[in-house]
Short mmCIF file of C-alpha atoms (C1' of nucleotides) in Angstrom, two decimals:
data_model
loop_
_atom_site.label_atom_id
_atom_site.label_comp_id
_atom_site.label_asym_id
_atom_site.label_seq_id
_atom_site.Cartn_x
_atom_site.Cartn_y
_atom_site.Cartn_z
CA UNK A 1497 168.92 166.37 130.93
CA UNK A 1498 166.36 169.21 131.41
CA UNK A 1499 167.70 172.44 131.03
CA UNK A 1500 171.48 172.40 129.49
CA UNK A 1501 173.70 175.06 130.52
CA UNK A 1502 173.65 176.96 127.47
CA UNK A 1503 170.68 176.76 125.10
CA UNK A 1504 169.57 174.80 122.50
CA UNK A 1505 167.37 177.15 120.51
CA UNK A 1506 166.91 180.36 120.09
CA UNK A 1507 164.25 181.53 117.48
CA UNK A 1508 167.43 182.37 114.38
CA UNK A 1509 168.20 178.47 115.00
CA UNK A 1510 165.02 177.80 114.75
CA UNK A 1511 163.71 180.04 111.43
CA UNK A 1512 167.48 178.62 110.00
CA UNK A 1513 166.26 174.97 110.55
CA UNK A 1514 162.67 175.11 109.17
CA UNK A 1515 164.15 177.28 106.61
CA UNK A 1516 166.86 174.00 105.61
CA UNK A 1517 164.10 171.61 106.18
CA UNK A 1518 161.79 173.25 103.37
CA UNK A 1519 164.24 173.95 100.94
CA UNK A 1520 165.27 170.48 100.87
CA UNK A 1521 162.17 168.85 99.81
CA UNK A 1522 160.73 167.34 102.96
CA UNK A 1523 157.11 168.43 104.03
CA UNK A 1524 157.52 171.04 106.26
CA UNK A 1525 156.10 170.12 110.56
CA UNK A 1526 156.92 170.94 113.68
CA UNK A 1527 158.09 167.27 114.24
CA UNK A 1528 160.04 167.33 111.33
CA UNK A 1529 161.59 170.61 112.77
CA UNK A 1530 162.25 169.11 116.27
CA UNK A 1531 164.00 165.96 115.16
CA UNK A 1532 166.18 167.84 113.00
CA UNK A 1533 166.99 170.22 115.78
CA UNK A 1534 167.47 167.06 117.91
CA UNK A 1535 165.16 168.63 120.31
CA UNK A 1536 161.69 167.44 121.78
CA UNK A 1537 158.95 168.83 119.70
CA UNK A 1538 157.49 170.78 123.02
CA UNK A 1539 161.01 172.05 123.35
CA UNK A 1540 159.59 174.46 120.36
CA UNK A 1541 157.04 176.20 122.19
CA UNK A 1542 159.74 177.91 124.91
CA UNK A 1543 160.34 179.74 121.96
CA UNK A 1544 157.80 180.46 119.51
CA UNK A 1545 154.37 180.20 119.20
CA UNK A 1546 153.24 177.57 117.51
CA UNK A 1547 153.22 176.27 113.89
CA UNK A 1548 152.40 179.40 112.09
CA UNK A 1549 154.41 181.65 114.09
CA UNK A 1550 157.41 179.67 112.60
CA UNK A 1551 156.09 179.65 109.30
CA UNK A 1552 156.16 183.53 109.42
CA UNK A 1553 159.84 182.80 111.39
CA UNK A 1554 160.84 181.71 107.71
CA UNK A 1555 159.41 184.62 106.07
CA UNK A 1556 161.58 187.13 108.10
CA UNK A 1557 164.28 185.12 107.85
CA UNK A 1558 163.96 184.73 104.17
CA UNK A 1559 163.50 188.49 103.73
CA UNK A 1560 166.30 189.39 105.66
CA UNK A 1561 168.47 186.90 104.74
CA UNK A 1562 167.91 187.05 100.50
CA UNK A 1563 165.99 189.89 99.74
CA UNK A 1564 169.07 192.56 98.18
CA UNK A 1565 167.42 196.29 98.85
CA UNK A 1566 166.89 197.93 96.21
CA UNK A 1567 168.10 201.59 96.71
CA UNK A 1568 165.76 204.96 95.21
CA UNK A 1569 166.03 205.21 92.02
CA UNK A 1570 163.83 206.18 88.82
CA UNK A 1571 161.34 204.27 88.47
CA UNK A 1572 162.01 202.98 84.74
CA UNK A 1573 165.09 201.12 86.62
CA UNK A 1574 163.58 200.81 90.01
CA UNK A 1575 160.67 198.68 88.85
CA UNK A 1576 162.26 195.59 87.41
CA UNK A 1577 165.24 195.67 90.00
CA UNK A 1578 162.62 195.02 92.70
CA UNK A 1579 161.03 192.23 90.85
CA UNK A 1580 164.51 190.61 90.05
CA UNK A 1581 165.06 190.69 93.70
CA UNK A 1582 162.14 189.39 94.57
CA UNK A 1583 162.25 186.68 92.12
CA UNK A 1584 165.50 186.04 92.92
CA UNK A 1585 164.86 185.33 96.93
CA UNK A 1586 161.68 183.37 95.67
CA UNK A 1587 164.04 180.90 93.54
CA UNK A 1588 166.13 180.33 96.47
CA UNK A 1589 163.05 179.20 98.67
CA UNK A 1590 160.86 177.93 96.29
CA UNK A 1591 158.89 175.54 98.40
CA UNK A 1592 158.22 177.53 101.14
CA UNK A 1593 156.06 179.97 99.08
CA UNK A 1594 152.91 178.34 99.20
CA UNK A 1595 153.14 178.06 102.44
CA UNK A 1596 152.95 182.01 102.87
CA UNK A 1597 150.93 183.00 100.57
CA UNK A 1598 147.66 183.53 102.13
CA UNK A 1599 149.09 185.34 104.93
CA UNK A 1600 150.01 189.95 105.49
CA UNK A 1601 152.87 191.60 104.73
CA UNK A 1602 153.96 193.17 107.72
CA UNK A 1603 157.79 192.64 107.31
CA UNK A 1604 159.28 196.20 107.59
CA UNK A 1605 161.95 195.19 104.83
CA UNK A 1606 159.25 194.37 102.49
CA UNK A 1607 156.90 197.31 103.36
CA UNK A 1608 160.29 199.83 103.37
CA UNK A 1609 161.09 197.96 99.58
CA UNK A 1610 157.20 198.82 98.69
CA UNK A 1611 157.47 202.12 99.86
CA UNK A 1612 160.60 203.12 97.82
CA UNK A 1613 158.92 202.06 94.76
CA UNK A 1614 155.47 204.41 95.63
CA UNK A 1615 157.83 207.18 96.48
CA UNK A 1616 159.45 206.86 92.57
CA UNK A 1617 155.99 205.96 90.98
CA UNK A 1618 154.60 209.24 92.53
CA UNK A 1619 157.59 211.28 91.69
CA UNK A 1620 157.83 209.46 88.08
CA UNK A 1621 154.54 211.37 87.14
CA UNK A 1622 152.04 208.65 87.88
CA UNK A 1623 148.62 209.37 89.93
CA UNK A 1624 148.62 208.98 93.37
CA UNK A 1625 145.33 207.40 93.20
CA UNK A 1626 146.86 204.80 90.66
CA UNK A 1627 150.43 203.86 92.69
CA UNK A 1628 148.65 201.69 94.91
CA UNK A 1629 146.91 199.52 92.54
CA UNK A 1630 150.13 199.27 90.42
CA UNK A 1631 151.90 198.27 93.11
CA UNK A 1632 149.39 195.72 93.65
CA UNK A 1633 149.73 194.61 90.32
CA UNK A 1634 153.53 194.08 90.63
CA UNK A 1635 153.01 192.35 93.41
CA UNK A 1636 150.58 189.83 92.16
CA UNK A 1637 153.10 189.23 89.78
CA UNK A 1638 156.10 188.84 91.47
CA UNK A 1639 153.81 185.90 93.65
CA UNK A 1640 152.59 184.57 89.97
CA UNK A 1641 156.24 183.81 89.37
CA UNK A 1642 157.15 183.10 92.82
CA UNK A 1643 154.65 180.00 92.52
CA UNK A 1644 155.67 179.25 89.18
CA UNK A 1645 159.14 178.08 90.33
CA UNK A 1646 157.59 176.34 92.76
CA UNK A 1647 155.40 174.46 90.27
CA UNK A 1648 156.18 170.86 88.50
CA UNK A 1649 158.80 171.31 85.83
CA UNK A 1650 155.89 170.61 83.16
CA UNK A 1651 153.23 173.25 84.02
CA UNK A 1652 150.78 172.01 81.60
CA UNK A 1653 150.53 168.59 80.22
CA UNK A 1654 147.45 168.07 77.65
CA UNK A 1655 145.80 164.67 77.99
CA UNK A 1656 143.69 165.94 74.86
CA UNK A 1657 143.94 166.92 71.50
CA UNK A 1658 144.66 170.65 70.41
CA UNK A 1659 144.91 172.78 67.78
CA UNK A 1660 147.80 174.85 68.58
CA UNK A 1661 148.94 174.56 72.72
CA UNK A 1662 150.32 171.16 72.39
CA UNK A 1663 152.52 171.73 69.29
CA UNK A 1664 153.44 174.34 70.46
CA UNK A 1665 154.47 172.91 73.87
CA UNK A 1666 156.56 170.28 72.22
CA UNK A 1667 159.20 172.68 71.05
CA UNK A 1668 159.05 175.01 73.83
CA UNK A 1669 161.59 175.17 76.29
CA UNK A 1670 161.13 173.65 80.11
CA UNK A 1671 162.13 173.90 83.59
CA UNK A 1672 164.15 176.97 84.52
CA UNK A 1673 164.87 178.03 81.20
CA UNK A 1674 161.17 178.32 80.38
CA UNK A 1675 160.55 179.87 83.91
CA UNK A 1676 163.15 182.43 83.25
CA UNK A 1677 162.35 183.37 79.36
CA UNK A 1678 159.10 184.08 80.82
CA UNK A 1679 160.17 185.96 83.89
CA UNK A 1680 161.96 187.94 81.37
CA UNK A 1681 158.72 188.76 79.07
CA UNK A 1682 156.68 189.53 82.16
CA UNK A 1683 159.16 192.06 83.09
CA UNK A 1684 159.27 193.70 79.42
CA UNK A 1685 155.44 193.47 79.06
CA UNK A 1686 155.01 195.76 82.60
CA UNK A 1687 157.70 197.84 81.83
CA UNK A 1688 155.87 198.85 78.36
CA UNK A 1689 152.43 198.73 80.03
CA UNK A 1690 153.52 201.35 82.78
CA UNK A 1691 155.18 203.76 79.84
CA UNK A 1692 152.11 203.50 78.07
CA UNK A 1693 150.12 204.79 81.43
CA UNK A 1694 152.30 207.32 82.11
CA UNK A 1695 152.15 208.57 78.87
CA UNK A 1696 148.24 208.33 78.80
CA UNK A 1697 147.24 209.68 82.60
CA UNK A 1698 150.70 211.25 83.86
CA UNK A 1699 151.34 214.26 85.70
CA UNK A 1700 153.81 216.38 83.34
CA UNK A 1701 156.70 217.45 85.31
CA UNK A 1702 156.75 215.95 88.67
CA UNK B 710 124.59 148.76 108.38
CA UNK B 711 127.59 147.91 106.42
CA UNK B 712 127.13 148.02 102.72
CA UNK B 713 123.71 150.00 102.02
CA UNK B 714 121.16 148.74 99.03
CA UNK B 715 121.96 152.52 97.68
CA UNK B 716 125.21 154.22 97.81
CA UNK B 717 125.51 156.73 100.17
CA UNK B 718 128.92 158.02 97.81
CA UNK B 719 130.20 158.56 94.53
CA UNK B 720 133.40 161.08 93.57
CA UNK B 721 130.71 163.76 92.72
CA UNK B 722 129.05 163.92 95.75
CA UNK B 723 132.07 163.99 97.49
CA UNK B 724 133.82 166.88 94.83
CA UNK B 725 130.71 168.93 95.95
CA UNK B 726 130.66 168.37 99.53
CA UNK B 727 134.27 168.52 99.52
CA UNK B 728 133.98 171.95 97.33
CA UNK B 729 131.34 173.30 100.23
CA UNK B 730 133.49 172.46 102.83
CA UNK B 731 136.40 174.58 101.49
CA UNK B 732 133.72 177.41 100.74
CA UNK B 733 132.35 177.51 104.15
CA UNK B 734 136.21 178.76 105.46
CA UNK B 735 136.35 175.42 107.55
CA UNK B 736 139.89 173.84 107.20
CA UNK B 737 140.34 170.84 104.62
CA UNK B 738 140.60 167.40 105.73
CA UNK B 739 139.56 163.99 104.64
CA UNK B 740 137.90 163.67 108.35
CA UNK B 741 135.73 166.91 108.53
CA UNK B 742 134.74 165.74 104.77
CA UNK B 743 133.05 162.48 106.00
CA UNK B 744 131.56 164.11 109.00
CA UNK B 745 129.78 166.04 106.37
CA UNK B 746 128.82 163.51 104.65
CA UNK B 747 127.52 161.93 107.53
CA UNK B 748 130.31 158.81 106.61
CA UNK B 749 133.43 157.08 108.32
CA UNK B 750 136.94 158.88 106.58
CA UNK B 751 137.64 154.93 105.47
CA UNK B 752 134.53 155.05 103.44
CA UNK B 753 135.87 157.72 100.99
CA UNK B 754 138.61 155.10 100.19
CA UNK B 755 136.34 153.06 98.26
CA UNK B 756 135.75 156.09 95.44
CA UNK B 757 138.80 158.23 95.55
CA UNK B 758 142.73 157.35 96.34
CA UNK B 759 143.12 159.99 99.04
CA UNK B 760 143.38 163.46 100.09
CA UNK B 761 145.18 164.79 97.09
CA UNK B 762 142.84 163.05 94.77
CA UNK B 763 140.41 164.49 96.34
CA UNK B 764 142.10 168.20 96.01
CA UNK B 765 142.07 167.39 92.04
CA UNK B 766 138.30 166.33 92.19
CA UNK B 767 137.88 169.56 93.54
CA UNK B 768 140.10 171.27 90.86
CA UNK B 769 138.14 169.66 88.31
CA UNK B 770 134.77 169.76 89.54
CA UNK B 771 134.77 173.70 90.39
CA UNK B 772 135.90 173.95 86.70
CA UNK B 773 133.30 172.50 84.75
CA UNK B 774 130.38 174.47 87.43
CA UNK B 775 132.40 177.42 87.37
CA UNK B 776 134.14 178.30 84.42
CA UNK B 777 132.46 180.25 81.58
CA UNK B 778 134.08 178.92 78.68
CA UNK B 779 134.93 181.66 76.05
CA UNK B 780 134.51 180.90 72.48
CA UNK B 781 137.14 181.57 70.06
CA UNK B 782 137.70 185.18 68.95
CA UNK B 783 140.08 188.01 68.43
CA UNK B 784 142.92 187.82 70.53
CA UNK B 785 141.91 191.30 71.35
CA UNK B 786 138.77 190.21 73.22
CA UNK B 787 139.27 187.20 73.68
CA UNK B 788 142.62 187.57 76.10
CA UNK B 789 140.57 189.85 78.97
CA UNK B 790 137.50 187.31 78.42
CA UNK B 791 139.69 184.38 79.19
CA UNK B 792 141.50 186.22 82.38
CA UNK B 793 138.24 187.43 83.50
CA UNK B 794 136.75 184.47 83.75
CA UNK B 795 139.21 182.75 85.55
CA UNK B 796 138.82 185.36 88.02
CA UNK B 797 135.00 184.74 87.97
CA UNK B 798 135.79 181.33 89.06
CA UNK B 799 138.64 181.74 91.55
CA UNK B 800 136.22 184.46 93.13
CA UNK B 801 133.74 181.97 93.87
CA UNK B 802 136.09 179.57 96.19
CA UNK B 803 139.01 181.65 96.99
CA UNK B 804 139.96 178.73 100.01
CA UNK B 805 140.64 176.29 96.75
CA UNK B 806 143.31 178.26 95.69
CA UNK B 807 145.95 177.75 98.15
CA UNK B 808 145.38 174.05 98.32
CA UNK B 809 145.78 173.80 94.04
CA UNK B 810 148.33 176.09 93.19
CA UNK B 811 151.35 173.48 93.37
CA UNK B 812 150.23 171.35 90.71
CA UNK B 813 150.20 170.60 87.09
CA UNK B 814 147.23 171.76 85.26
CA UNK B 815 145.93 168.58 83.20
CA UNK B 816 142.15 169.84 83.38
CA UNK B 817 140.55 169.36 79.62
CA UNK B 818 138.32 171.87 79.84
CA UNK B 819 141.41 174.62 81.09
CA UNK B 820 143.58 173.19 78.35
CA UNK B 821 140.98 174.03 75.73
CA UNK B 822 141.11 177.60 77.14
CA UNK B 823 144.41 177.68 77.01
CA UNK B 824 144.47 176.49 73.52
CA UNK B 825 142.07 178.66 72.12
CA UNK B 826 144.17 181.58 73.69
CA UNK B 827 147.25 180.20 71.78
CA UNK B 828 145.52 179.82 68.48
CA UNK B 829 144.34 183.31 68.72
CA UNK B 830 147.53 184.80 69.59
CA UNK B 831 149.27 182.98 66.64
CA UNK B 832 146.60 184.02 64.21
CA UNK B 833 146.94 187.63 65.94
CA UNK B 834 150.59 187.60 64.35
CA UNK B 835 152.45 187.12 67.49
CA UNK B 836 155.63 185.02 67.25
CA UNK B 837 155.07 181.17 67.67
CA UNK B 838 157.98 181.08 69.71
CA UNK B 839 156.57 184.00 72.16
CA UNK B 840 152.98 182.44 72.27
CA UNK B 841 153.47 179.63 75.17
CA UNK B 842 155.77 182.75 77.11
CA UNK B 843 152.93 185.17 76.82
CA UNK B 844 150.37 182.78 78.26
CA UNK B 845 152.80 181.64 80.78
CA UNK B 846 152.54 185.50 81.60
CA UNK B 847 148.37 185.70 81.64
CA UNK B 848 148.78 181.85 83.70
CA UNK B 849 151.22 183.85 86.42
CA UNK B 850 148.70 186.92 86.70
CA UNK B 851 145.62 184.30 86.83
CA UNK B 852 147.05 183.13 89.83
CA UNK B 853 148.60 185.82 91.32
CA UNK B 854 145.57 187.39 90.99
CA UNK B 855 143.30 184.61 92.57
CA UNK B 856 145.45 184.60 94.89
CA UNK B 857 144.90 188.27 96.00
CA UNK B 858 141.48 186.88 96.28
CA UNK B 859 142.16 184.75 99.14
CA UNK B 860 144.40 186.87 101.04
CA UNK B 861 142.91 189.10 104.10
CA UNK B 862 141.46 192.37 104.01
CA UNK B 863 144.32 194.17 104.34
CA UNK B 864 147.21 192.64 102.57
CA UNK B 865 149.93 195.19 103.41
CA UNK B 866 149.85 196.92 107.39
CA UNK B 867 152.95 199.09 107.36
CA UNK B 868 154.31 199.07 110.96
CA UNK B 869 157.06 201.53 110.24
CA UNK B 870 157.40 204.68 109.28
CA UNK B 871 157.23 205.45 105.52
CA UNK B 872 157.52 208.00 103.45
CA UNK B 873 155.27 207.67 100.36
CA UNK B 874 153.27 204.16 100.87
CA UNK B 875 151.62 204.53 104.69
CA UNK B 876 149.97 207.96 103.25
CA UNK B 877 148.28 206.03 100.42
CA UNK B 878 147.39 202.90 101.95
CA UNK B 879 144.84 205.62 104.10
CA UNK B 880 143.16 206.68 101.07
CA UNK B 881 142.95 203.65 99.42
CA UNK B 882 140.47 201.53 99.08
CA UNK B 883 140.17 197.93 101.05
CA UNK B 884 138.48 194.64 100.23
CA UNK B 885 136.92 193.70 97.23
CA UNK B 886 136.77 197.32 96.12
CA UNK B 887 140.42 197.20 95.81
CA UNK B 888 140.97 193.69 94.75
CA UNK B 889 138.41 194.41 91.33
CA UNK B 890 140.58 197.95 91.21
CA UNK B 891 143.71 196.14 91.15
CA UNK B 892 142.65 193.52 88.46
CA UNK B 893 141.14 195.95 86.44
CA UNK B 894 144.26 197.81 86.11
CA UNK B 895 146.70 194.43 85.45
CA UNK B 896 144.24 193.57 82.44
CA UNK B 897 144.89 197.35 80.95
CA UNK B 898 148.23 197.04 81.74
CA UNK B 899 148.46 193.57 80.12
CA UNK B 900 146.01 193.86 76.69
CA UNK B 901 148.10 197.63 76.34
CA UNK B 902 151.77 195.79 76.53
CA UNK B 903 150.37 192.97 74.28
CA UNK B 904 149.67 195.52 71.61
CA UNK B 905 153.06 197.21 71.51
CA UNK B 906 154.54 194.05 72.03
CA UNK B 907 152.96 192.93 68.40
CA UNK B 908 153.72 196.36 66.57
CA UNK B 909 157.46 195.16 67.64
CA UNK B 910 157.23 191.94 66.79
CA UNK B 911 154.92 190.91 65.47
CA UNK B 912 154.23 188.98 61.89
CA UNK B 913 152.28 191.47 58.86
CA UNK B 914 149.36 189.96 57.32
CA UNK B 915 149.09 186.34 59.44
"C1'" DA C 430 131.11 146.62 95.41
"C1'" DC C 431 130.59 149.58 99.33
"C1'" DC C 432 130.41 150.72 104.20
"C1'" DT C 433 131.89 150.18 109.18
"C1'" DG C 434 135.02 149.94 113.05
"C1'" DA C 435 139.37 148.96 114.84
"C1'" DA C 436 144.05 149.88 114.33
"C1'" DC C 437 148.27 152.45 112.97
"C1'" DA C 438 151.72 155.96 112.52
"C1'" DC C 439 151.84 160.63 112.69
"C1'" DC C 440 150.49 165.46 113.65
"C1'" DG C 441 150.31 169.93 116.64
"C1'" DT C 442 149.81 171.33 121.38
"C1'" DT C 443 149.59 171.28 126.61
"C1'" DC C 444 151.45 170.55 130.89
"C1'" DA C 445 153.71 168.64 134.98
"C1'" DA C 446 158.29 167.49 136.35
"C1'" DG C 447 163.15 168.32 136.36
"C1'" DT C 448 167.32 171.59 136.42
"C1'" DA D 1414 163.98 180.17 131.84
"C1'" DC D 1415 164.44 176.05 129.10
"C1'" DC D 1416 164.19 171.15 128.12
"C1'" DT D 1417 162.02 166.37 128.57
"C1'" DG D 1418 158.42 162.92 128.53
"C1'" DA D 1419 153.78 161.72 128.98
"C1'" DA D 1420 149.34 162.75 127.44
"C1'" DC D 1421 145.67 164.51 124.33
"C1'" DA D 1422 142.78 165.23 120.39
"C1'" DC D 1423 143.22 164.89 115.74
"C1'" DC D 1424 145.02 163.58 111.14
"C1'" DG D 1425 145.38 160.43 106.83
"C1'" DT D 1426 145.44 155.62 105.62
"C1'" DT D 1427 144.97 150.39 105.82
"C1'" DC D 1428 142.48 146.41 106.42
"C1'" DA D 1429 139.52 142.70 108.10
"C1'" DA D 1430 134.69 141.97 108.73
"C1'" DG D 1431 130.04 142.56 107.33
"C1'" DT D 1432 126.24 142.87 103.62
#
DNA sequence: ACCTGAACACCGTTCAAGT
DNA sequence: ACCTGAACACCGTTCAAGT
C-alpha cells in the first residue's frame, strides 16, 4: 500500500477515535488507537506527537465538541451555569478525566469560559484579589465531581463497623442519582458560600 | 541465590519503597520498583497480586504514616480538621494522587474519618438524609483539592486575549502560595455554606 | 515459602523503505 | 507527505527451576 491517494488520518479522526475508544470502556493506547483506526501504530506519528499529544487531542476535542458556552451574565446565574456545563461535558467523557487531570489548561474555550466568569465576579462586587482563588475553588470542584462520575458506582464500601456512615449508606441513594443529588448540594452550598462573601468583603456598587 | 535464609521482601517494604518511588517524581511501574529494591519484577509476585495491588498498598500504607486522625468533636471544628488533614497527607505525595483517584475507598482508618464526620453532622442537627450528600461534597473538594496539589505551577496559561482573567493571573500568586490561598478560601466557603445550610434545615435541639 | 531467569504478549517510539 | 513493516527498549505477568 504505502501512501493511499487520499488520507487516512488527519488529527479530528484521530482525537474522534481515541475519544470513542475511551468512552467505551477499553484502556486507552496508542495500539488500541491504531487498530481501531485500522492503521499501523507508526502511521500515528505523521500526525501527532506522540501519546500525550493525543491525550490533550481528546481534551480539545472534548471542549469543543461538549462544552455549551456560557454567555455574560450575573454572576448569581453565571456561576452554576458554568459548572452544569462543565459537569455536563465531564458525564459524557467520564473515563477520560483521569487521564487529564494532572496536566494545564491552555484550551482558549476553557480559558475564554474562565474569563467570563472573573469579568462577572469582579463586576458582581467581589475583590479582585479574591476572583482568582474563587475561581480556583470552582474549579477544584467542578474536577471533584468530574472524578466522581468517573468513580465505582459504590464510592465507599465499609469493611468495618460504624456508628453512623454505614447506616446511613444503606438507605442512601447510588450511582447517578447519588452523583447528581450531590452535584446538586455542591452547587447550592457555593452559591450560599459566595453570597455570604460578598456580603462580608464586597465592593458596594460595582 | 534463589530463595535467601532471610527475606529480602514483605508488602511493607515494598508499600514504602513503592511510596518513595512515587515521591521521588520517577514514573510508577512494577519494574523500576524491583530495581529499587535491588529484586527481579517476578519476585514481587510472591507478596502482592500485581500492579494495582500494589497502588492500594500504597493507598493504605501512606494513610496510616500520614494521616492525623481527628478525634470526635463539634461538627464545627471538626469538618476543617478532617479536610485539612487530608490535605496534610495528599501534600506529602501529590504523584499518589493521580494513580488512586479511580477507586473505591475501603481504607478502615478513612472510613472511621468519614464516620466520625457523619456522626457529628447528625448530632449537629443536619438532616440524616443530607449527611452522606454533604460529605460526598467535603470527599469531591478533598480530591479536587489534592489534586490541585499535583498539578504544575501554573495551572491556567491564557494564550488569548482576555478581558478580566489574563490581568489577574499577573498579580496573582503561583505555587504553593496560591494552592494554600485557594484551599483556605474553599474551607471558608464550605464551613460558611454549612452553617446557613443548618439554619435552613436543619433539626432544633438534636 | 521465596527468589531467579527465561519466556510471553504487549506497550510506545523510531526509522528505513515504498508511493 | 503519508503509510507500512521491521526493530527496539520497555512493560506487566507467568512459570519452571532452584534452595
Amino acid at each position: 500500500m504505502a501512501r493511499p491517494k487520499v488520507n487516512l488520518l488527519s488529527t479530528d479522526r484521530i482525537a474522534d477515535a481515541a475519544l470513542d475508544l475511551v468512552d467505551s470502556g477499553e484502556p486507552f493506547g496508542v495500539n488500541a488507537l491504531a487498530r481501531r483506526l485500522s492503521v499501523t501504530p507508526s502511521s500515528l506519528y505523521n500526525h501527532v506527537d506522540g501519546r500525550d499529544a493525543i491525550v490533550e487531542l481528546m481534551r480539545r476535542r472534548m471542549v469543543e465538541r461538549d462544552l455549551d458556552l456560557v454567555a455574560p451574565q450575573p454572576w448569581e446565574a453565571l456561576v452554576p451555569a458554568v459548572l452544569r456545563a462543565q459537569r455536563r461535558m465531564y458525564a459524557r467523557h467520564p473515563q477520560l478525566i483521569p487521564l487529564i487531570v494532572d496536566k494545564t489548561i491552555t484550551d482558549p474555550l476553557v480559558i475564554e469560559q474562565y474569563d467570563i466568569l472573573a469579568t462577572a465576579l469582579v463586576e458582581g462586587g467581589f475583590p479582585a484579589g479574591d476572583v482568582i482563588a474563587i475561581i480556583g475553588v470552582l474549579d477544584a470542584f467542578a474536577i471533584g465531581f468530574g472524578l466522581d462520575l468517573a468513580s465505582p458506582a459504590d464510592v465507599w464500601r465499609p469493611d468495618i463497623e460504624t456508628r453512623t456512615f454505614g447506616r446511613l449508606l444503606e438507605g442512601a441513594e447510588t450511582g447517578d442519582e447519588r452523583s447528581d443529588h450531590v452535584f446538586e448540594i455542591g452547587v447550592d452550598m457555593l452559591l450560599e458560600s459566595l453570597h455570604a462573601r460578598l456580603a462580608r468583603t464586597g465592593i458596594r456598587d460595582a
